Amino acid sequence: MEAFPDRPREGTPHIERVKARQARIAVSDGQVVAELSLGFWKGIFGRKYEHGLWGPTLKRTFPNRTVTRSAVASQLEAIYQARNRLAHHEPVLHKRFRETVGAIEFVARELDARREEDVAPLTLLLRDDLELVTRSGNELSRQLHSGSRPKEEGGRPVGG
């Protein structure tokens, strides 16, 4: 019995060894897309890819949409900035909150190759969470403007 049965035989060309090794790695397209960072998506919709990537392919990528690369880029930038503020425990309230929710809704709605009247799967997935976040944000904004303190579930003021 051989100690390392998967080891390439002596004299196997490098390219054949690489192909054999890659054949043993199972990665789905969905996994590749899911592992990409928000920074990647923000970058790929950047101005430097306008002519080389998006000019020739945007309409084919989103055939039933009139979305522009710059519109997507600005919405991704808003999401990216809000994400960074939240990561640093900075507040995302009032206008910035509404802009962030609007940007998320835009991306969920527009980056889907379906017809305009169809509901995008990402929109369906995010709908309940976006509604909850929007209601909570509106309530917090109302309380901050009225001078009342935010309440916990039991009705007691937070921090009181």
CSV table of C-alpha atoms in Angstrom, one decimal:
chain,number,residue,atom,x,y,z
A,1,MET,CA,0.0,0.0,0.0
A,2,GLU,CA,1.3,3.4,-1.0
A,3,ALA,CA,1.7,6.1,1.8
A,4,PHE,CA,0.4,9.0,-0.3
A,5,PRO,CA,-1.9,7.6,-3.0
A,6,ASP,CA,-3.0,11.1,-4.3
A,7,ARG,CA,0.6,12.2,-4.8
A,8,PRO,CA,1.4,12.7,-8.5
A,9,ARG,CA,3.7,10.2,-10.1
A,10,GLU,CA,7.3,11.1,-10.7
A,11,GLY,CA,7.8,13.0,-13.9
A,12,THR,CA,4.2,14.3,-14.1
A,13,PRO,CA,4.3,17.8,-15.8
A,14,HIS,CA,3.5,20.7,-13.5
A,15,ILE,CA,0.4,21.7,-15.4
A,16,GLU,CA,-1.1,18.2,-15.0
A,17,ARG,CA,-0.4,18.3,-11.2
A,18,VAL,CA,-2.1,21.6,-10.9
A,19,LYS,CA,-5.1,20.4,-12.9
A,20,ALA,CA,-5.4,17.3,-10.7
A,21,ARG,CA,-5.2,19.3,-7.5
A,22,GLN,CA,-7.8,21.8,-8.8
A,23,ALA,CA,-10.1,19.0,-9.8
A,24,ARG,CA,-10.3,17.9,-6.1
A,25,ILE,CA,-11.4,21.4,-4.9
A,26,ALA,CA,-15.2,21.7,-5.0
A,27,VAL,CA,-16.3,25.4,-5.0
A,28,SER,CA,-19.7,26.5,-6.4
A,29,ASP,CA,-20.3,29.7,-8.3
A,30,GLY,CA,-22.6,30.8,-5.5
A,31,GLN,CA,-19.9,30.2,-2.9
A,32,VAL,CA,-17.5,32.3,-4.9
A,33,VAL,CA,-20.0,35.2,-5.1
A,34,ALA,CA,-21.0,34.9,-1.5
A,35,GLU,CA,-17.3,35.1,-0.4
A,36,LEU,CA,-16.7,38.4,-2.2
A,37,SER,CA,-16.5,41.4,0.0
A,38,LEU,CA,-18.6,44.6,-0.1
A,39,GLY,CA,-15.3,46.4,-1.1
A,40,PHE,CA,-15.0,44.1,-4.1
A,41,TRP,CA,-18.5,45.0,-5.4
A,42,LYS,CA,-18.0,48.7,-4.7
A,43,GLY,CA,-14.7,48.5,-6.6
A,44,ILE,CA,-16.0,46.6,-9.6
A,45,PHE,CA,-18.8,49.2,-10.1
A,46,GLY,CA,-16.2,52.0,-9.9
A,47,ARG,CA,-15.5,54.5,-12.6
A,48,LYS,CA,-12.3,52.8,-13.8
A,49,TYR,CA,-14.4,49.9,-15.1
A,50,GLU,CA,-16.9,52.1,-17.0
A,51,HIS,CA,-15.6,51.4,-20.5
A,52,GLY,CA,-13.7,48.1,-20.2
A,53,LEU,CA,-16.3,46.2,-18.3
A,54,TRP,CA,-19.6,48.0,-17.8
A,55,GLY,CA,-20.0,49.8,-21.2
A,56,PRO,CA,-20.0,46.5,-23.2
A,57,THR,CA,-21.8,44.3,-20.6
A,58,LEU,CA,-24.2,46.3,-18.4
A,59,LYS,CA,-27.2,45.9,-20.7
A,60,ARG,CA,-26.5,42.2,-21.2
A,61,THR,CA,-26.0,41.7,-17.4
A,62,PHE,CA,-29.3,43.5,-16.6
A,63,PRO,CA,-31.3,43.2,-19.8
A,64,ASN,CA,-34.6,44.4,-18.4
A,65,ARG,CA,-33.2,47.4,-16.4
A,66,THR,CA,-32.2,50.9,-17.2
A,67,VAL,CA,-29.8,51.1,-14.3
A,68,THR,CA,-26.5,52.9,-14.8
A,69,ARG,CA,-23.1,51.9,-13.4
A,70,SER,CA,-22.8,55.2,-11.6
A,71,ALA,CA,-26.2,54.9,-10.0
A,72,VAL,CA,-25.2,51.5,-8.6
A,73,ALA,CA,-21.8,52.8,-7.5
A,74,SER,CA,-23.3,55.7,-5.6
A,75,GLN,CA,-25.8,53.4,-3.8
A,76,LEU,CA,-23.0,50.8,-3.0
A,77,GLU,CA,-20.9,53.7,-1.6
A,78,ALA,CA,-23.8,54.8,0.7
A,79,ILE,CA,-24.1,51.2,2.0
A,80,TYR,CA,-20.3,50.9,2.4
A,81,GLN,CA,-20.1,54.1,4.4
A,82,ALA,CA,-23.0,53.2,6.7
A,83,ARG,CA,-21.5,49.7,7.2
A,84,ASN,CA,-18.2,51.3,8.3
A,85,ARG,CA,-19.9,53.8,10.6
A,86,LEU,CA,-21.9,51.0,12.2
A,87,ALA,CA,-18.7,48.9,12.6
A,88,HIS,CA,-17.2,51.8,14.5
A,89,HIS,CA,-20.3,52.2,16.7
A,90,GLU,CA,-21.1,55.5,15.1
A,91,PRO,CA,-24.8,56.5,14.8
A,92,VAL,CA,-26.6,56.1,11.5
A,93,LEU,CA,-29.8,58.2,12.1
A,94,HIS,CA,-32.2,60.5,10.4
A,95,LYS,CA,-31.3,61.4,6.8
A,96,ARG,CA,-28.3,59.0,6.7
A,97,PHE,CA,-30.5,56.1,8.0
A,98,ARG,CA,-33.2,56.8,5.3
A,99,GLU,CA,-30.5,57.1,2.6
A,100,THR,CA,-28.9,53.8,3.7
A,101,VAL,CA,-32.2,51.9,3.7
A,102,GLY,CA,-33.0,53.5,0.3
A,103,ALA,CA,-29.7,52.3,-1.0
A,104,ILE,CA,-30.2,48.8,0.2
A,105,GLU,CA,-33.7,48.7,-1.4
A,106,PHE,CA,-32.2,50.1,-4.6
A,107,VAL,CA,-29.6,47.4,-4.9
A,108,ALA,CA,-32.0,44.7,-4.0
A,109,ARG,CA,-34.5,45.9,-6.6
A,110,GLU,CA,-32.2,47.0,-9.4
A,111,LEU,CA,-29.6,44.3,-9.5
A,112,ASP,CA,-31.9,41.6,-10.7
A,113,ALA,CA,-32.2,40.7,-14.4
A,114,ARG,CA,-35.9,40.2,-14.2
A,115,ARG,CA,-38.6,42.4,-15.7
A,116,GLU,CA,-39.3,45.7,-14.1
A,117,GLU,CA,-42.7,44.5,-12.7
A,118,ASP,CA,-41.2,41.4,-11.1
A,119,VAL,CA,-40.2,41.4,-7.4
A,120,ALA,CA,-36.5,40.5,-7.1
A,121,PRO,CA,-35.7,37.5,-4.9
A,122,LEU,CA,-33.3,39.6,-2.8
A,123,THR,CA,-36.1,42.1,-2.2
A,124,LEU,CA,-38.3,39.2,-1.0
A,125,LEU,CA,-35.5,38.0,1.2
A,126,LEU,CA,-34.9,41.4,2.8
A,127,ARG,CA,-38.5,42.7,2.9
A,128,ASP,CA,-39.4,41.8,6.5
A,129,ASP,CA,-36.0,42.9,7.9
A,130,LEU,CA,-36.1,46.2,6.0
A,131,GLU,CA,-39.6,47.0,7.2
A,132,LEU,CA,-38.6,46.2,10.8
A,133,VAL,CA,-35.5,48.4,10.5
A,134,THR,CA,-37.4,51.2,8.9
A,135,ARG,CA,-40.1,51.2,11.6
A,136,SER,CA,-37.5,51.1,14.4
A,137,GLY,CA,-35.5,53.9,12.8
A,138,ASN,CA,-38.6,56.0,12.3
A,139,GLU,CA,-39.6,55.5,15.9
A,140,LEU,CA,-36.2,56.3,17.2
A,141,SER,CA,-36.0,59.4,15.1
A,142,ARG,CA,-39.5,60.5,16.3
A,143,GLN,CA,-38.4,60.0,19.9
A,144,LEU,CA,-35.1,61.9,19.4
A,145,HIS,CA,-37.0,64.8,17.8
A,146,SER,CA,-39.6,64.9,20.5
A,147,GLY,CA,-37.1,64.8,23.3
A,148,SER,CA,-38.5,61.6,24.8
A,149,ARG,CA,-36.2,58.8,25.7
A,150,PRO,CA,-36.3,55.5,23.7
A,151,LYS,CA,-38.2,52.8,25.5
A,152,GLU,CA,-37.3,49.1,26.2
A,153,GLU,CA,-39.8,46.3,25.5
A,154,GLY,CA,-41.2,46.7,29.0
A,155,GLY,CA,-41.9,50.4,28.5
A,156,ARG,CA,-39.0,51.6,30.8
A,157,PRO,CA,-36.7,54.3,29.4
A,158,VAL,CA,-33.4,52.9,28.0
A,159,GLY,CA,-30.5,53.7,30.4
A,160,GLY,CA,-32.9,54.8,33.1
